[in-house]
Amino acid sequence: MFSGIIERLGKVRGVSLRDRAMDLTIETGLPDLELGESIAVNGVCLTVASFTPDGMADFHLSGETLSRTALNRLETGSRVNLERAVAASTRLSGHIVQGHVDTVGRLVSIEKAGDSFALRIFVPQALRRYVVEKGSITFDGISLTVNELHDGVTDGNETGFTVGLTIIPHTWEHTDLSTLAVGDRVNMEVDVLSKYVENLLRFSPELAKAAS
């Protein structure tokens, strides 16, 4: 489990595609990695397959991961957001993040807003029910607050909505957001609590009746 608070930026040092899978080498800057530990890379929970004492780590991405995330856009030199799994004693400064990507969104616009940046991201309609204004959402592993929602948006042949975000200078400078351009794809994970509430209401008629 993660919190969506990015610990550091890593740099991709190697990308190797083979048989619908990918081997990824990242310079993490973490000298105390452990074999098999989970690290969120741009919000995707990956397993450390091997590492060196100076923090160079290898990850294997299956075809399933590549088909459901935007990690296939990475290339040598790309910067990536890194977060290690939370410990029981860690302050949960963001929200509960699983590192299980729900969909891939598309960056629609970036505008300067004072010393911050205003971003809009297109998201497929199927996830609209899980997103609320001022709620939590994760893009590329970053725990963010939904500032605005705009419905009835089309992106090519796809119908969906856009999420408006305000990115403060610290987040802009210490994550990969400053490297993105309009049109880039980003990994998205909704707040898992909304999924559990939906499931409870679906399979507990008495709760659904009380909620209505």
PDB file of C-alpha atoms in Angstrom:
ATOM      1  CA  MET A   1       0.000   0.000   0.000  1.00  0.00           C
ATOM      2  CA  PHE A   2       1.116   3.551  -0.772  1.00  0.00           C
ATOM      3  CA  SER A   3       0.035   7.062   0.150  1.00  0.00           C
ATOM      4  CA  GLY A   4       0.563   8.976  -3.092  1.00  0.00           C
ATOM      5  CA  ILE A   5       3.321  11.136  -1.607  1.00  0.00           C
ATOM      6  CA  ILE A   6       6.263  10.947  -4.003  1.00  0.00           C
ATOM      7  CA  GLU A   7       9.581  10.275  -2.254  1.00  0.00           C
ATOM      8  CA  ARG A   8      11.901  11.019  -5.118  1.00  0.00           C
ATOM      9  CA  LEU A   9      12.317  11.174  -8.869  1.00  0.00           C
ATOM     10  CA  GLY A  10      14.072   8.263 -10.507  1.00  0.00           C
ATOM     11  CA  LYS A  11      15.635   8.122 -13.947  1.00  0.00           C
ATOM     12  CA  VAL A  12      15.085   5.348 -16.483  1.00  0.00           C
ATOM     13  CA  ARG A  13      18.446   3.886 -17.464  1.00  0.00           C
ATOM     14  CA  GLY A  14      17.286   1.002 -19.621  1.00  0.00           C
ATOM     15  CA  VAL A  15      14.172  -0.201 -21.448  1.00  0.00           C
ATOM     16  CA  SER A  16      13.985  -3.603 -23.120  1.00  0.00           C
ATOM     17  CA  LEU A  17      10.838  -4.884 -24.841  1.00  0.00           C
ATOM     18  CA  ARG A  18      10.462  -8.628 -25.358  1.00  0.00           C
ATOM     19  CA  ASP A  19       7.552 -10.964 -26.032  1.00  0.00           C
ATOM     20  CA  ARG A  20       4.887  -8.350 -25.154  1.00  0.00           C
ATOM     21  CA  ALA A  21       6.690  -7.597 -21.856  1.00  0.00           C
ATOM     22  CA  MET A  22       9.217  -5.006 -20.722  1.00  0.00           C
ATOM     23  CA  ASP A  23      12.342  -5.027 -18.574  1.00  0.00           C
ATOM     24  CA  LEU A  24      12.929  -1.675 -16.927  1.00  0.00           C
ATOM     25  CA  THR A  25      16.085  -0.431 -15.205  1.00  0.00           C
ATOM     26  CA  ILE A  26      15.701   2.632 -12.984  1.00  0.00           C
ATOM     27  CA  GLU A  27      18.268   4.683 -11.116  1.00  0.00           C
ATOM     28  CA  THR A  28      16.300   5.049  -7.883  1.00  0.00           C
ATOM     29  CA  GLY A  29      18.890   6.693  -5.635  1.00  0.00           C
ATOM     30  CA  LEU A  30      17.746   4.305  -2.882  1.00  0.00           C
ATOM     31  CA  PRO A  31      20.743   2.515  -1.317  1.00  0.00           C
ATOM     32  CA  ASP A  32      18.724   0.188   0.934  1.00  0.00           C
ATOM     33  CA  LEU A  33      16.480  -1.642  -1.513  1.00  0.00           C
ATOM     34  CA  GLU A  34      15.338  -5.166  -0.775  1.00  0.00           C
ATOM     35  CA  LEU A  35      14.782  -7.956  -3.261  1.00  0.00           C
ATOM     36  CA  GLY A  36      11.075  -8.425  -3.918  1.00  0.00           C
ATOM     37  CA  GLU A  37       9.922  -5.202  -2.300  1.00  0.00           C
ATOM     38  CA  SER A  38       7.142  -3.175  -3.895  1.00  0.00           C
ATOM     39  CA  ILE A  39       7.796   0.268  -5.317  1.00  0.00           C
ATOM     40  CA  ALA A  40       5.232   2.482  -7.012  1.00  0.00           C
ATOM     41  CA  VAL A  41       6.655   3.707 -10.321  1.00  0.00           C
ATOM     42  CA  ASN A  42       4.428   6.456 -11.732  1.00  0.00           C
ATOM     43  CA  GLY A  43       1.705   4.974  -9.575  1.00  0.00           C
ATOM     44  CA  VAL A  44       2.138   1.375 -10.710  1.00  0.00           C
ATOM     45  CA  CYS A  45       3.084  -1.165  -8.054  1.00  0.00           C
ATOM     46  CA  LEU A  46       6.195  -2.983  -9.328  1.00  0.00           C
ATOM     47  CA  THR A  47       8.467  -5.579  -7.734  1.00  0.00           C
ATOM     48  CA  VAL A  48      12.225  -5.142  -7.415  1.00  0.00           C
ATOM     49  CA  ALA A  49      13.653  -8.094  -9.382  1.00  0.00           C
ATOM     50  CA  SER A  50      17.306  -7.196  -8.805  1.00  0.00           C
ATOM     51  CA  PHE A  51      19.327  -4.218  -7.631  1.00  0.00           C
ATOM     52  CA  THR A  52      22.810  -2.864  -7.006  1.00  0.00           C
ATOM     53  CA  PRO A  53      24.162  -1.253  -3.811  1.00  0.00           C
ATOM     54  CA  ASP A  54      23.990   2.204  -5.410  1.00  0.00           C
ATOM     55  CA  GLY A  55      20.236   1.890  -6.016  1.00  0.00           C
ATOM     56  CA  MET A  56      20.006   0.754  -9.627  1.00  0.00           C
ATOM     57  CA  ALA A  57      16.918  -1.473  -9.771  1.00  0.00           C
ATOM     58  CA  ASP A  58      15.447  -3.826 -12.356  1.00  0.00           C
ATOM     59  CA  PHE A  59      11.719  -4.395 -12.799  1.00  0.00           C
ATOM     60  CA  HIS A  60       9.806  -6.806 -15.048  1.00  0.00           C
ATOM     61  CA  LEU A  61       6.533  -5.561 -16.525  1.00  0.00           C
ATOM     62  CA  SER A  62       4.102  -8.127 -17.866  1.00  0.00           C
ATOM     63  CA  GLY A  63       1.930  -7.645 -20.929  1.00  0.00           C
ATOM     64  CA  GLU A  64      -1.030  -7.062 -18.593  1.00  0.00           C
ATOM     65  CA  THR A  65       0.758  -4.143 -16.913  1.00  0.00           C
ATOM     66  CA  LEU A  66       1.753  -2.619 -20.236  1.00  0.00           C
ATOM     67  CA  SER A  67      -1.778  -2.889 -21.631  1.00  0.00           C
ATOM     68  CA  ARG A  68      -3.394  -1.200 -18.632  1.00  0.00           C
ATOM     69  CA  THR A  69      -0.910   1.575 -17.839  1.00  0.00           C
ATOM     70  CA  ALA A  70       1.076   4.332 -19.536  1.00  0.00           C
ATOM     71  CA  LEU A  71       4.440   2.835 -18.601  1.00  0.00           C
ATOM     72  CA  ASN A  72       5.029   1.825 -22.208  1.00  0.00           C
ATOM     73  CA  ARG A  73       5.687   5.504 -22.981  1.00  0.00           C
ATOM     74  CA  LEU A  74       8.868   5.394 -20.888  1.00  0.00           C
ATOM     75  CA  GLU A  75      12.231   5.573 -22.606  1.00  0.00           C
ATOM     76  CA  THR A  76      15.838   5.869 -21.517  1.00  0.00           C
ATOM     77  CA  GLY A  77      16.238   9.200 -19.732  1.00  0.00           C
ATOM     78  CA  SER A  78      12.600   9.508 -18.643  1.00  0.00           C
ATOM     79  CA  ARG A  79      11.977  10.715 -15.112  1.00  0.00           C
ATOM     80  CA  VAL A  80       9.582   8.674 -12.981  1.00  0.00           C
ATOM     81  CA  ASN A  81       7.812   9.213  -9.670  1.00  0.00           C
ATOM     82  CA  LEU A  82       8.919   6.761  -6.970  1.00  0.00           C
ATOM     83  CA  GLU A  83       7.282   5.806  -3.676  1.00  0.00           C
ATOM     84  CA  ARG A  84       8.110   2.894  -1.411  1.00  0.00           C
ATOM     85  CA  ALA A  85       5.361   1.009   0.406  1.00  0.00           C
ATOM     86  CA  VAL A  86       4.160   2.718   3.572  1.00  0.00           C
ATOM     87  CA  ALA A  87       5.108   1.406   7.013  1.00  0.00           C
ATOM     88  CA  ALA A  88       2.628   1.118   9.880  1.00  0.00           C
ATOM     89  CA  SER A  89       4.328   4.052  11.583  1.00  0.00           C
ATOM     90  CA  THR A  90       4.175   6.327   8.523  1.00  0.00           C
ATOM     91  CA  ARG A  91       1.961   9.418   8.464  1.00  0.00           C
ATOM     92  CA  LEU A  92      -0.665   8.979   5.743  1.00  0.00           C
ATOM     93  CA  SER A  93      -0.160  12.430   4.235  1.00  0.00           C
ATOM     94  CA  GLY A  94      -2.006  11.568   1.027  1.00  0.00           C
ATOM     95  CA  HIS A  95      -4.665   8.849   0.823  1.00  0.00           C
ATOM     96  CA  ILE A  96      -4.794   5.067   0.476  1.00  0.00           C
ATOM     97  CA  VAL A  97      -3.186   4.153  -2.862  1.00  0.00           C
ATOM     98  CA  GLN A  98      -2.844   0.562  -4.028  1.00  0.00           C
ATOM     99  CA  GLY A  99      -0.666   1.065  -7.072  1.00  0.00           C
ATOM    100  CA  HIS A 100      -3.295  -0.745  -9.163  1.00  0.00           C
ATOM    101  CA  VAL A 101      -4.029   1.485 -12.132  1.00  0.00           C
ATOM    102  CA  ASP A 102      -7.708   1.795 -13.104  1.00  0.00           C
ATOM    103  CA  THR A 103      -7.256   3.506 -16.443  1.00  0.00           C
ATOM    104  CA  VAL A 104      -5.023   5.742 -18.508  1.00  0.00           C
ATOM    105  CA  GLY A 105      -6.025   9.389 -18.774  1.00  0.00           C
ATOM    106  CA  ARG A 106      -4.803  12.059 -21.197  1.00  0.00           C
ATOM    107  CA  LEU A 107      -3.433  15.485 -20.317  1.00  0.00           C
ATOM    108  CA  VAL A 108      -5.700  18.023 -22.020  1.00  0.00           C
ATOM    109  CA  SER A 109      -4.252  21.347 -20.893  1.00  0.00           C
ATOM    110  CA  ILE A 110      -1.625  23.024 -18.723  1.00  0.00           C
ATOM    111  CA  GLU A 111      -1.968  26.660 -17.680  1.00  0.00           C
ATOM    112  CA  LYS A 112       0.022  28.853 -15.318  1.00  0.00           C
ATOM    113  CA  ALA A 113      -2.078  29.938 -12.330  1.00  0.00           C
ATOM    114  CA  GLY A 114      -0.053  32.379 -10.256  1.00  0.00           C
ATOM    115  CA  ASP A 115       2.886  30.390  -8.905  1.00  0.00           C
ATOM    116  CA  SER A 116       0.967  27.137  -9.438  1.00  0.00           C
ATOM    117  CA  PHE A 117      -0.232  25.220 -12.491  1.00  0.00           C
ATOM    118  CA  ALA A 118      -3.771  24.294 -13.532  1.00  0.00           C
ATOM    119  CA  LEU A 119      -4.063  20.909 -15.264  1.00  0.00           C
ATOM    120  CA  ARG A 120      -7.021  19.239 -16.920  1.00  0.00           C
ATOM    121  CA  ILE A 121      -6.985  15.489 -17.574  1.00  0.00           C
ATOM    122  CA  PHE A 122      -9.468  13.530 -19.657  1.00  0.00           C
ATOM    123  CA  VAL A 123     -10.780  10.332 -18.043  1.00  0.00           C
ATOM    124  CA  PRO A 124     -13.073   7.661 -19.579  1.00  0.00           C
ATOM    125  CA  GLN A 125     -16.723   7.863 -18.497  1.00  0.00           C
ATOM    126  CA  ALA A 126     -16.733   4.433 -16.792  1.00  0.00           C
ATOM    127  CA  LEU A 127     -14.899   5.881 -13.776  1.00  0.00           C
ATOM    128  CA  ARG A 128     -17.068   8.975 -13.319  1.00  0.00           C
ATOM    129  CA  ARG A 129     -19.036   7.489 -10.427  1.00  0.00           C
ATOM    130  CA  TYR A 130     -15.859   7.135  -8.341  1.00  0.00           C
ATOM    131  CA  VAL A 131     -14.697  10.746  -8.657  1.00  0.00           C
ATOM    132  CA  VAL A 132     -16.076  13.630  -6.582  1.00  0.00           C
ATOM    133  CA  GLU A 133     -15.143  17.284  -6.317  1.00  0.00           C
ATOM    134  CA  LYS A 134     -12.603  17.884  -3.513  1.00  0.00           C
ATOM    135  CA  GLY A 135     -12.073  14.131  -3.276  1.00  0.00           C
ATOM    136  CA  SER A 136      -8.746  12.339  -3.676  1.00  0.00           C
ATOM    137  CA  ILE A 137      -7.395  10.935  -6.922  1.00  0.00           C
ATOM    138  CA  THR A 138      -4.050   9.573  -8.080  1.00  0.00           C
ATOM    139  CA  PHE A 139      -2.290  10.499 -11.304  1.00  0.00           C
ATOM    140  CA  ASP A 140       1.110   8.925 -12.022  1.00  0.00           C
ATOM    141  CA  GLY A 141       1.235   7.898  -8.369  1.00  0.00           C
ATOM    142  CA  ILE A 142       0.658  11.411  -6.998  1.00  0.00           C
ATOM    143  CA  SER A 143      -2.123  11.924  -4.463  1.00  0.00           C
ATOM    144  CA  LEU A 144      -4.056  14.978  -5.688  1.00  0.00           C
ATOM    145  CA  THR A 145      -7.290  16.822  -4.879  1.00  0.00           C
ATOM    146  CA  VAL A 146     -10.034  17.112  -7.485  1.00  0.00           C
ATOM    147  CA  ASN A 147     -10.745  20.823  -7.921  1.00  0.00           C
ATOM    148  CA  GLU A 148     -13.177  20.718 -10.828  1.00  0.00           C
ATOM    149  CA  LEU A 149     -15.172  18.187 -12.814  1.00  0.00           C
ATOM    150  CA  HIS A 150     -16.501  18.761 -16.324  1.00  0.00           C
ATOM    151  CA  ASP A 151     -18.902  16.206 -17.781  1.00  0.00           C
ATOM    152  CA  GLY A 152     -19.934  15.433 -21.345  1.00  0.00           C
ATOM    153  CA  VAL A 153     -16.433  15.705 -22.798  1.00  0.00           C
ATOM    154  CA  THR A 154     -15.321  13.780 -25.874  1.00  0.00           C
ATOM    155  CA  ASP A 155     -11.764  12.828 -26.727  1.00  0.00           C
ATOM    156  CA  GLY A 156     -11.668  11.497 -30.251  1.00  0.00           C
ATOM    157  CA  ASN A 157     -14.347   8.800 -30.318  1.00  0.00           C
ATOM    158  CA  GLU A 158     -14.395   8.350 -26.548  1.00  0.00           C
ATOM    159  CA  THR A 159     -16.842   9.968 -24.129  1.00  0.00           C
ATOM    160  CA  GLY A 160     -15.729  10.938 -20.661  1.00  0.00           C
ATOM    161  CA  PHE A 161     -15.055  13.825 -18.334  1.00  0.00           C
ATOM    162  CA  THR A 162     -12.159  16.035 -17.324  1.00  0.00           C
ATOM    163  CA  VAL A 163     -10.605  16.438 -13.899  1.00  0.00           C
ATOM    164  CA  GLY A 164      -9.269  19.875 -12.998  1.00  0.00           C
ATOM    165  CA  LEU A 165      -6.231  19.981 -10.695  1.00  0.00           C
ATOM    166  CA  THR A 166      -4.123  22.720  -9.129  1.00  0.00           C
ATOM    167  CA  ILE A 167      -0.462  21.771  -8.798  1.00  0.00           C
ATOM    168  CA  ILE A 168       1.536  23.716  -6.214  1.00  0.00           C
ATOM    169  CA  PRO A 169       5.206  24.596  -6.896  1.00  0.00           C
ATOM    170  CA  HIS A 170       6.605  21.865  -4.621  1.00  0.00           C
ATOM    171  CA  THR A 171       4.637  19.113  -6.379  1.00  0.00           C
ATOM    172  CA  TRP A 172       5.464  20.565  -9.800  1.00  0.00           C
ATOM    173  CA  GLU A 173       9.197  20.605  -9.060  1.00  0.00           C
ATOM    174  CA  HIS A 174       9.472  17.262  -7.237  1.00  0.00           C
ATOM    175  CA  THR A 175       7.420  15.002  -9.528  1.00  0.00           C
ATOM    176  CA  ASP A 176       7.315  14.157 -13.222  1.00  0.00           C
ATOM    177  CA  LEU A 177       4.415  16.560 -13.878  1.00  0.00           C
ATOM    178  CA  SER A 178       6.795  19.271 -15.076  1.00  0.00           C
ATOM    179  CA  THR A 179       8.023  16.930 -17.843  1.00  0.00           C
ATOM    180  CA  LEU A 180       4.575  16.217 -19.292  1.00  0.00           C
ATOM    181  CA  ALA A 181       3.148  17.796 -22.417  1.00  0.00           C
ATOM    182  CA  VAL A 182      -0.436  18.140 -23.619  1.00  0.00           C
ATOM    183  CA  GLY A 183      -1.502  14.819 -25.100  1.00  0.00           C
ATOM    184  CA  ASP A 184       0.670  12.682 -22.809  1.00  0.00           C
ATOM    185  CA  ARG A 185      -0.938   9.677 -21.148  1.00  0.00           C
ATOM    186  CA  VAL A 186      -0.968   9.333 -17.360  1.00  0.00           C
ATOM    187  CA  ASN A 187      -1.810   6.481 -14.999  1.00  0.00           C
ATOM    188  CA  MET A 188      -4.947   7.005 -12.940  1.00  0.00           C
ATOM    189  CA  GLU A 189      -6.212   5.295  -9.793  1.00  0.00           C
ATOM    190  CA  VAL A 190      -9.456   6.287  -8.117  1.00  0.00           C
ATOM    191  CA  ASP A 191      -9.993   6.284  -4.359  1.00  0.00           C
ATOM    192  CA  VAL A 192     -10.415   2.596  -3.491  1.00  0.00           C
ATOM    193  CA  LEU A 193     -12.829   3.450  -0.654  1.00  0.00           C
ATOM    194  CA  SER A 194     -15.445   4.479  -3.222  1.00  0.00           C
ATOM    195  CA  LYS A 195     -15.205   1.025  -4.805  1.00  0.00           C
ATOM    196  CA  TYR A 196     -15.770  -0.721  -1.497  1.00  0.00           C
ATOM    197  CA  VAL A 197     -18.786   1.471  -0.708  1.00  0.00           C
ATOM    198  CA  GLU A 198     -20.271   0.694  -4.122  1.00  0.00           C
ATOM    199  CA  ASN A 199     -19.694  -3.031  -3.628  1.00  0.00           C
ATOM    200  CA  LEU A 200     -21.229  -3.050  -0.151  1.00  0.00           C
ATOM    201  CA  LEU A 201     -24.342  -1.294  -1.421  1.00  0.00           C
ATOM    202  CA  ARG A 202     -24.590  -3.654  -4.373  1.00  0.00           C
ATOM    203  CA  PHE A 203     -24.453  -6.846  -2.337  1.00  0.00           C
ATOM    204  CA  SER A 204     -26.149  -5.627   0.842  1.00  0.00           C
ATOM    205  CA  PRO A 205     -29.773  -4.767  -0.074  1.00  0.00           C
ATOM    206  CA  GLU A 206     -30.506  -3.464   3.432  1.00  0.00           C
ATOM    207  CA  LEU A 207     -27.668  -0.948   3.172  1.00  0.00           C
ATOM    208  CA  ALA A 208     -28.734   0.141  -0.281  1.00  0.00           C
ATOM    209  CA  LYS A 209     -32.301   0.662   0.956  1.00  0.00           C
ATOM    210  CA  ALA A 210     -31.083   2.745   3.905  1.00  0.00           C
ATOM    211  CA  ALA A 211     -28.842   4.837   1.628  1.00  0.00           C
ATOM    212  CA  SER A 212     -31.760   5.654  -0.665  1.00  0.00           C
TER     213      SER A 212
END
